[in-house]
Tab-separated table of C-alpha atoms in Angstrom:
chain	number	residue	atom	x	y	z
A	22	MET	CA	-86.685	-20.178	45.836
A	23	GLN	CA	-86.633	-21.437	49.372
A	24	GLN	CA	-85.277	-19.020	51.953
A	25	ASN	CA	-83.114	-20.202	54.781
A	26	ARG	CA	-84.684	-19.434	58.127
A	27	THR	CA	-83.094	-19.564	61.578
A	28	LEU	CA	-85.416	-21.307	64.001
A	29	PRO	CA	-85.647	-20.142	67.655
A	30	GLY	CA	-83.086	-21.955	69.758
A	31	ALA	CA	-81.139	-23.188	66.691
A	32	ALA	CA	-77.492	-22.393	66.128
A	33	GLY	CA	-77.175	-18.685	65.433
A	34	GLY	CA	-80.498	-17.941	67.221
A	35	SER	CA	-81.168	-16.893	70.843
A	36	PRO	CA	-79.150	-18.580	73.634
A	37	ALA	CA	-80.867	-21.224	75.751
A	38	PRO	CA	-82.676	-19.953	78.873
A	39	SER	CA	-80.582	-19.731	82.049
A	40	ALA	CA	-81.136	-22.355	84.761
A	41	ARG	CA	-81.697	-19.482	87.249
A	42	ARG	CA	-84.755	-18.155	85.322
A	43	PRO	CA	-88.126	-18.721	87.021
A	44	ARG	CA	-89.666	-22.052	86.055
A	45	ARG	CA	-92.758	-20.335	84.549
A	46	LEU	CA	-90.646	-18.181	82.277
A	47	THR	CA	-88.588	-21.177	81.209
A	48	THR	CA	-91.721	-23.187	80.493
A	49	ARG	CA	-93.218	-20.307	78.493
A	50	LEU	CA	-90.074	-19.971	76.403
A	51	THR	CA	-89.876	-23.703	75.881
A	52	ARG	CA	-93.487	-23.830	74.675
A	53	ALA	CA	-92.949	-20.909	72.366
A	54	ALA	CA	-89.865	-22.532	70.888
A	55	LEU	CA	-91.737	-25.796	70.438
A	56	ALA	CA	-94.651	-24.077	68.737
A	57	ALA	CA	-92.324	-22.258	66.354
A	58	LEU	CA	-90.499	-25.485	65.602
A	59	LEU	CA	-93.731	-27.326	64.881
A	60	ALA	CA	-94.937	-24.578	62.568
A	61	ALA	CA	-91.629	-24.388	60.713
A	62	GLY	CA	-91.546	-28.175	60.315
A	63	GLY	CA	-95.032	-28.262	58.907
A	64	LEU	CA	-96.430	-30.429	61.720
A	65	VAL	CA	-100.026	-30.239	62.920
A	66	ALA	CA	-100.570	-30.487	66.680
A	67	ALA	CA	-102.947	-33.210	67.772
A	68	GLN	CA	-106.237	-31.871	69.115
A	69	ALA	CA	-107.400	-34.946	71.013
A	70	THR	CA	-105.625	-36.636	73.914
A	71	GLY	CA	-103.457	-39.471	72.688
A	72	ALA	CA	-103.692	-38.483	69.007
A	73	GLN	CA	-100.414	-38.570	67.073
A	74	ALA	CA	-99.103	-35.516	65.199
A	75	SER	CA	-98.911	-36.227	61.462
A	76	PRO	CA	-96.129	-34.907	59.252
A	77	ALA	CA	-97.184	-32.732	56.313
A	78	PRO	CA	-96.874	-34.288	52.844
A	79	ALA	CA	-93.371	-34.098	51.426
A	80	VAL	CA	-92.891	-31.153	49.055
A	81	SER	CA	-90.846	-31.933	46.004
A	82	ALA	CA	-88.148	-29.457	45.130
A	83	GLN	CA	-89.172	-26.963	42.473
A	84	PRO	CA	-87.281	-27.407	39.184
A	85	ALA	CA	-84.715	-24.738	38.541
A	86	ALA	CA	-85.807	-22.102	36.050
A	87	ASN	CA	-84.389	-22.549	32.585
A	88	PRO	CA	-81.193	-20.480	32.656
A	89	TYR	CA	-81.429	-19.852	28.893
A	90	GLU	CA	-84.864	-18.227	28.846
A	91	ARG	CA	-84.623	-14.696	27.551
A	92	GLY	CA	-87.373	-12.130	27.520
A	93	PRO	CA	-90.954	-12.172	28.806
A	94	ALA	CA	-93.425	-15.010	28.289
A	95	PRO	CA	-94.350	-15.076	24.585
A	96	THR	CA	-97.689	-14.409	23.002
A	97	THR	CA	-98.818	-14.696	19.393
A	98	SER	CA	-98.625	-10.925	19.064
A	99	SER	CA	-95.154	-10.766	20.589
A	100	ILE	CA	-93.585	-13.201	18.093
A	101	GLU	CA	-95.491	-11.720	15.161
A	102	ALA	CA	-94.368	-8.202	16.005
A	103	ALA	CA	-91.825	-6.454	13.812
A	104	ARG	CA	-89.615	-6.068	16.889
A	105	GLY	CA	-89.266	-8.036	20.110
A	106	PRO	CA	-88.557	-6.823	23.641
A	107	TYR	CA	-84.816	-6.145	23.222
A	108	ALA	CA	-83.219	-2.985	21.884
A	109	VAL	CA	-80.701	-3.949	19.192
A	110	SER	CA	-77.248	-2.720	18.237
A	111	GLN	CA	-75.366	-3.671	15.081
A	112	SER	CA	-71.775	-3.856	13.951
A	113	GLY	CA	-70.295	-4.318	10.502
A	114	VAL	CA	-67.577	-6.940	9.933
A	115	SER	CA	-65.231	-6.273	7.018
A	116	SER	CA	-64.290	-9.140	4.732
A	117	LEU	CA	-60.681	-7.937	5.110
A	118	LEU	CA	-60.691	-8.846	8.787
A	119	VAL	CA	-62.023	-12.400	8.496
A	120	SER	CA	-61.230	-15.620	6.722
A	121	GLY	CA	-63.465	-18.386	5.493
A	122	PHE	CA	-66.427	-16.146	4.611
A	123	GLY	CA	-67.099	-12.708	3.234
A	124	GLY	CA	-67.807	-10.552	6.282
A	125	GLY	CA	-71.266	-9.307	7.226
A	126	THR	CA	-73.294	-7.549	9.924
A	127	VAL	CA	-73.792	-8.600	13.546
A	128	TYR	CA	-77.053	-7.682	15.283
A	129	TYR	CA	-77.234	-8.194	19.022
A	130	PRO	CA	-79.286	-7.194	22.104
A	131	THR	CA	-77.885	-3.973	23.532
A	132	THR	CA	-78.381	-4.981	27.161
A	133	THR	CA	-75.717	-6.792	29.147
A	134	ARG	CA	-77.993	-7.521	32.108
A	135	ASP	CA	-79.430	-10.793	30.837
A	136	GLY	CA	-76.189	-12.781	30.472
A	137	THR	CA	-75.239	-14.526	27.287
A	138	PHE	CA	-77.367	-15.209	24.229
A	139	GLY	CA	-77.570	-17.894	21.599
A	140	ALA	CA	-76.189	-17.010	18.167
A	141	ILE	CA	-77.321	-17.647	14.573
A	142	ALA	CA	-75.444	-17.231	11.270
A	143	ILE	CA	-77.536	-16.607	8.142
A	144	SER	CA	-76.408	-17.025	4.521
A	145	PRO	CA	-77.907	-15.379	1.438
A	146	GLY	CA	-78.672	-17.258	-1.778
A	147	TYR	CA	-77.071	-17.635	-5.178
A	148	THR	CA	-75.841	-14.312	-6.654
A	149	ALA	CA	-77.158	-12.476	-3.582
A	150	TYR	CA	-75.631	-10.431	-0.816
A	151	GLN	CA	-76.387	-10.164	2.904
A	152	SER	CA	-78.734	-7.294	2.116
A	153	SER	CA	-81.217	-9.834	0.728
A	154	ILE	CA	-81.702	-11.407	4.171
A	155	ALA	CA	-80.875	-8.337	6.330
A	156	TRP	CA	-84.457	-7.990	7.618
A	157	LEU	CA	-83.926	-11.156	9.700
A	158	GLY	CA	-81.029	-9.557	11.630
A	159	PRO	CA	-82.821	-7.006	13.824
A	160	ARG	CA	-86.024	-8.993	13.906
A	161	LEU	CA	-84.439	-12.094	15.434
A	162	ALA	CA	-81.938	-10.164	17.575
A	163	SER	CA	-84.764	-8.176	19.175
A	164	GLN	CA	-86.147	-11.490	20.458
A	165	GLY	CA	-82.920	-12.307	22.293
A	166	PHE	CA	-80.306	-13.682	19.882
A	167	VAL	CA	-77.004	-12.602	18.385
A	168	VAL	CA	-77.552	-12.739	14.619
A	169	PHE	CA	-74.833	-12.643	11.938
A	170	THR	CA	-76.022	-12.024	8.350
A	171	ILE	CA	-73.053	-12.842	6.173
A	172	ASP	CA	-71.747	-12.245	2.706
A	173	THR	CA	-70.201	-15.255	1.035
A	174	ILE	CA	-66.714	-15.292	-0.503
A	175	THR	CA	-68.313	-15.048	-3.960
A	176	THR	CA	-71.961	-14.723	-4.891
A	177	LEU	CA	-71.666	-17.933	-6.947
A	178	ASP	CA	-70.580	-20.198	-4.055
A	179	GLN	CA	-72.358	-23.546	-3.972
A	180	PRO	CA	-74.204	-25.082	-0.960
A	181	ALA	CA	-71.252	-27.052	0.412
A	182	SER	CA	-69.105	-23.937	0.423
A	183	ARG	CA	-71.878	-21.871	1.989
A	184	GLY	CA	-72.205	-24.483	4.740
A	185	ARG	CA	-68.517	-24.148	5.564
A	186	GLN	CA	-68.833	-20.379	5.530
A	187	LEU	CA	-71.720	-20.429	7.981
A	188	LEU	CA	-69.578	-22.440	10.378
A	189	ALA	CA	-66.613	-20.095	9.860
A	190	ALA	CA	-68.886	-17.169	10.678
A	191	LEU	CA	-70.013	-18.833	13.924
A	192	ASP	CA	-66.377	-19.532	14.822
A	193	TYR	CA	-65.526	-15.883	14.249
A	194	LEU	CA	-68.456	-14.750	16.377
A	195	THR	CA	-67.586	-16.973	19.310
A	196	GLN	CA	-63.773	-16.744	19.168
A	197	ARG	CA	-62.733	-13.395	17.699
A	198	SER	CA	-65.587	-10.928	17.542
A	199	SER	CA	-65.829	-7.955	19.897
A	200	ILE	CA	-69.073	-9.370	21.359
A	201	ARG	CA	-67.878	-12.917	21.867
A	202	SER	CA	-68.377	-12.608	25.647
A	203	ARG	CA	-72.114	-12.054	25.021
A	204	ILE	CA	-72.526	-15.410	23.288
A	205	ASP	CA	-73.107	-18.869	24.748
A	206	THR	CA	-70.949	-21.096	22.550
A	207	SER	CA	-73.107	-24.129	23.287
A	208	ARG	CA	-76.217	-22.497	21.784
A	209	LEU	CA	-75.654	-21.937	18.067
A	210	GLY	CA	-77.780	-22.265	14.947
A	211	VAL	CA	-77.780	-21.636	11.194
A	212	MET	CA	-80.198	-20.322	8.608
A	213	GLY	CA	-80.015	-19.552	4.921
A	214	HIS	CA	-81.957	-18.769	1.773
A	215	SER	CA	-81.857	-20.750	-1.468
A	216	MET	CA	-78.270	-22.034	-1.844
A	217	GLY	CA	-77.776	-20.637	1.649
A	218	GLY	CA	-80.598	-22.946	2.679
A	219	GLY	CA	-78.797	-25.821	1.066
A	220	GLY	CA	-75.712	-24.627	2.923
A	221	THR	CA	-77.681	-24.691	6.182
A	222	LEU	CA	-78.227	-28.429	5.778
A	223	GLU	CA	-74.540	-28.905	4.908
A	224	ALA	CA	-73.516	-27.037	8.063
A	225	ALA	CA	-75.876	-29.082	10.251
A	226	LYS	CA	-74.514	-32.290	8.747
A	227	SER	CA	-70.926	-31.220	9.412
A	228	ARG	CA	-71.461	-29.944	12.951
A	229	PRO	CA	-74.031	-32.040	14.888
A	230	SER	CA	-73.569	-29.859	17.980
A	231	LEU	CA	-75.641	-27.088	16.333
A	232	GLN	CA	-78.923	-26.600	18.160
A	233	ALA	CA	-81.137	-25.455	15.273
A	234	ALA	CA	-81.198	-25.212	11.475
A	235	ILE	CA	-83.698	-23.447	9.188
A	236	PRO	CA	-83.296	-23.700	5.407
A	237	LEU	CA	-85.525	-21.133	3.681
A	238	THR	CA	-86.689	-22.256	0.178
A	239	GLY	CA	-83.473	-24.224	0.157
A	240	TRP	CA	-81.677	-25.442	-2.972
A	241	ASN	CA	-79.267	-28.365	-3.022
A	242	LEU	CA	-78.669	-31.195	-5.485
A	243	ASP	CA	-78.245	-33.502	-2.498
A	244	THR	CA	-81.817	-34.172	-1.342
A	245	THR	CA	-81.118	-36.818	1.325
A	246	TRP	CA	-80.026	-35.824	4.847
A	247	PRO	CA	-80.206	-38.825	7.175
A	248	GLU	CA	-76.957	-37.751	8.861
A	249	VAL	CA	-78.422	-34.541	10.303
A	250	ARG	CA	-78.801	-34.532	14.094
A	251	THR	CA	-79.817	-30.876	14.498
A	252	PRO	CA	-83.493	-29.978	15.012
A	253	THR	CA	-84.470	-28.663	11.576
A	254	LEU	CA	-87.373	-26.521	10.323
A	255	VAL	CA	-87.599	-26.758	6.513
A	256	VAL	CA	-89.446	-23.819	4.934
A	257	GLY	CA	-90.724	-24.134	1.355
A	258	ALA	CA	-92.985	-22.027	-0.874
A	259	ASP	CA	-95.925	-23.384	-2.864
A	260	GLY	CA	-95.122	-21.165	-5.858
A	261	ASP	CA	-91.359	-21.816	-5.941
A	262	THR	CA	-90.232	-22.575	-9.508
A	263	ILE	CA	-86.473	-22.344	-8.789
A	264	ALA	CA	-86.355	-24.856	-5.940
A	265	PRO	CA	-89.790	-26.493	-6.205
A	266	VAL	CA	-90.931	-28.092	-2.984
A	267	ALA	CA	-91.510	-31.421	-4.737
A	268	THR	CA	-87.800	-31.740	-5.617
A	269	HIS	CA	-86.202	-29.796	-2.777
A	270	SER	CA	-87.891	-28.883	0.514
A	271	GLU	CA	-90.157	-31.902	0.729
A	272	PRO	CA	-87.399	-34.469	0.031
A	273	PHE	CA	-85.149	-32.592	2.468
A	274	TYR	CA	-87.754	-32.958	5.197
A	275	ARG	CA	-88.644	-36.616	4.434
A	276	SER	CA	-85.010	-37.671	4.450
A	277	LEU	CA	-84.293	-36.291	7.908
A	278	PRO	CA	-84.218	-39.022	10.569
A	279	GLY	CA	-87.614	-39.954	11.942
A	280	SER	CA	-86.294	-39.636	15.498
A	281	LEU	CA	-85.241	-36.033	14.876
A	282	ASP	CA	-87.241	-33.013	16.010
A	283	LYS	CA	-88.169	-31.637	12.592
A	284	ALA	CA	-90.885	-29.670	10.821
A	285	TYR	CA	-91.935	-28.723	7.310
A	286	LEU	CA	-93.629	-25.362	6.720
A	287	GLU	CA	-94.936	-24.661	3.210
A	288	LEU	CA	-95.823	-21.034	2.658
A	289	ARG	CA	-99.036	-20.282	0.763
A	290	GLY	CA	-99.017	-17.805	-2.131
A	291	ALA	CA	-95.221	-17.538	-1.878
A	292	THR	CA	-92.272	-17.752	-4.295
A	293	HIS	CA	-88.633	-18.671	-4.086
A	294	PHE	CA	-87.832	-15.075	-3.151
A	295	THR	CA	-90.397	-14.613	-0.399
A	296	PRO	CA	-87.681	-14.981	2.304
A	297	ASN	CA	-85.938	-11.894	0.895
A	298	SER	CA	-88.603	-9.569	2.301
A	299	SER	CA	-90.001	-9.127	5.792
A	300	ASN	CA	-92.491	-11.940	6.328
A	301	THR	CA	-94.492	-12.471	9.508
A	302	THR	CA	-95.073	-16.208	9.004
A	303	ILE	CA	-91.387	-16.912	8.422
A	304	ALA	CA	-90.451	-14.760	11.416
A	305	LYS	CA	-93.055	-16.261	13.731
A	306	TYR	CA	-92.092	-19.887	13.215
A	307	SER	CA	-88.373	-19.173	12.960
A	308	ILE	CA	-88.456	-17.383	16.302
A	309	ALA	CA	-90.478	-20.213	17.889
A	310	TRP	CA	-88.081	-22.850	16.502
A	311	LEU	CA	-84.920	-20.997	17.525
A	312	LYS	CA	-86.263	-20.252	20.990
A	313	ARG	CA	-87.416	-23.808	21.512
A	314	PHE	CA	-84.177	-25.482	20.438
A	315	ILE	CA	-81.375	-22.968	20.909
A	316	ASP	CA	-82.708	-21.621	24.218
A	317	ASP	CA	-84.513	-24.819	25.221
A	318	ASP	CA	-87.400	-22.470	25.997
A	319	THR	CA	-90.507	-24.646	26.198
A	320	ARG	CA	-92.690	-21.539	26.521
A	321	TYR	CA	-92.562	-21.501	22.705
A	322	GLU	CA	-93.727	-25.080	22.263
A	323	GLN	CA	-97.304	-23.757	22.111
A	324	PHE	CA	-96.647	-22.292	18.664
A	325	LEU	CA	-95.235	-25.548	17.261
A	326	CYS	CA	-97.363	-28.236	18.915
A	327	PRO	CA	-100.124	-29.018	18.182
A	328	LEU	CA	-99.048	-28.625	14.588
A	329	PRO	CA	-100.101	-25.321	12.974
A	330	GLN	CA	-103.061	-25.705	10.599
A	331	PRO	CA	-103.364	-24.534	6.999
A	332	SER	CA	-104.306	-20.875	6.764
A	333	LEU	CA	-104.120	-17.888	4.459
A	334	THR	CA	-100.328	-17.989	4.744
A	335	ILE	CA	-99.650	-21.703	5.462
A	336	ALA	CA	-100.291	-24.222	2.676
A	337	GLU	CA	-99.083	-27.179	4.753
A	338	TYR	CA	-97.335	-27.910	8.015
A	339	ARG	CA	-95.882	-31.263	9.062
A	340	GLY	CA	-93.804	-32.114	12.085
A	341	THR	CA	-92.926	-34.314	15.010
A	342	CYS	CA	-94.859	-33.549	18.179
A	343	PRO	CA	-94.336	-33.477	21.034
A	344	HIS	CA	-90.689	-32.457	20.724
A	345	THR	CA	-88.110	-34.409	22.658
A	346	SER	CA	-84.919	-32.316	22.407
């Protein structure tokens, strides 16, 4: 950041020399003021008689730091770690105190020094409760997010209903919750497993202002999503027999608009229920995606572009690079 400096003889500096001062003293002061002015202005004095002083090259203004960056510069080890740099608190939300969804647990950075944070609502799958995706709460929150793992109104709710419930949970977080002042309402995202993953796509379709969506081994009878305008990371599993990638995750990804920032991650040696347990690959790429698009933190672009290559845990990765959002 540039600092304002007061130049000698400028307003607010020393008063001009008196006319009654000796001429030598006045000349000395004048030369000193001129030298300081030339140095402050970035001018170079000519060394040869008759040479012209040349102005220094113009310096372009430095871009303002991203106001949404949270936490230190990331490394592979930092986003693969079981916990990030933030200490985390949690708070239960009773179903009796909310409407439109079934309550849940809010995980959030304990500190209030870093301003507001982006927020993510996460839905469980068919017949499941929030406990099935609870590991994501503290793991994501410790990286600098407010995370709401929710229960649905009934465990049998279908994807469209789960999508509406994810949005109701975000509305509760930002409008009624006790930590609403900690959340930036313009930086919101959704995640979900199985039917909750299908609900994630439904929520993104209904609310284009969402900044990120991540369906995890998603299930939905609707396999075409050209209406989605939210950057979306689709996560599938090569051994999924409940929502096989050939009939669910892959069609989801292909149907998203070609102009959209999107990616497809297929987990190797994984099943439909892999997202129900702590998983470093899911966490790593979810954190990178959420940071990149909810926080607009381009420090995380390095983990997404160039596209990750197949490995012991990745069967396939597709995506649009470089990202434009």
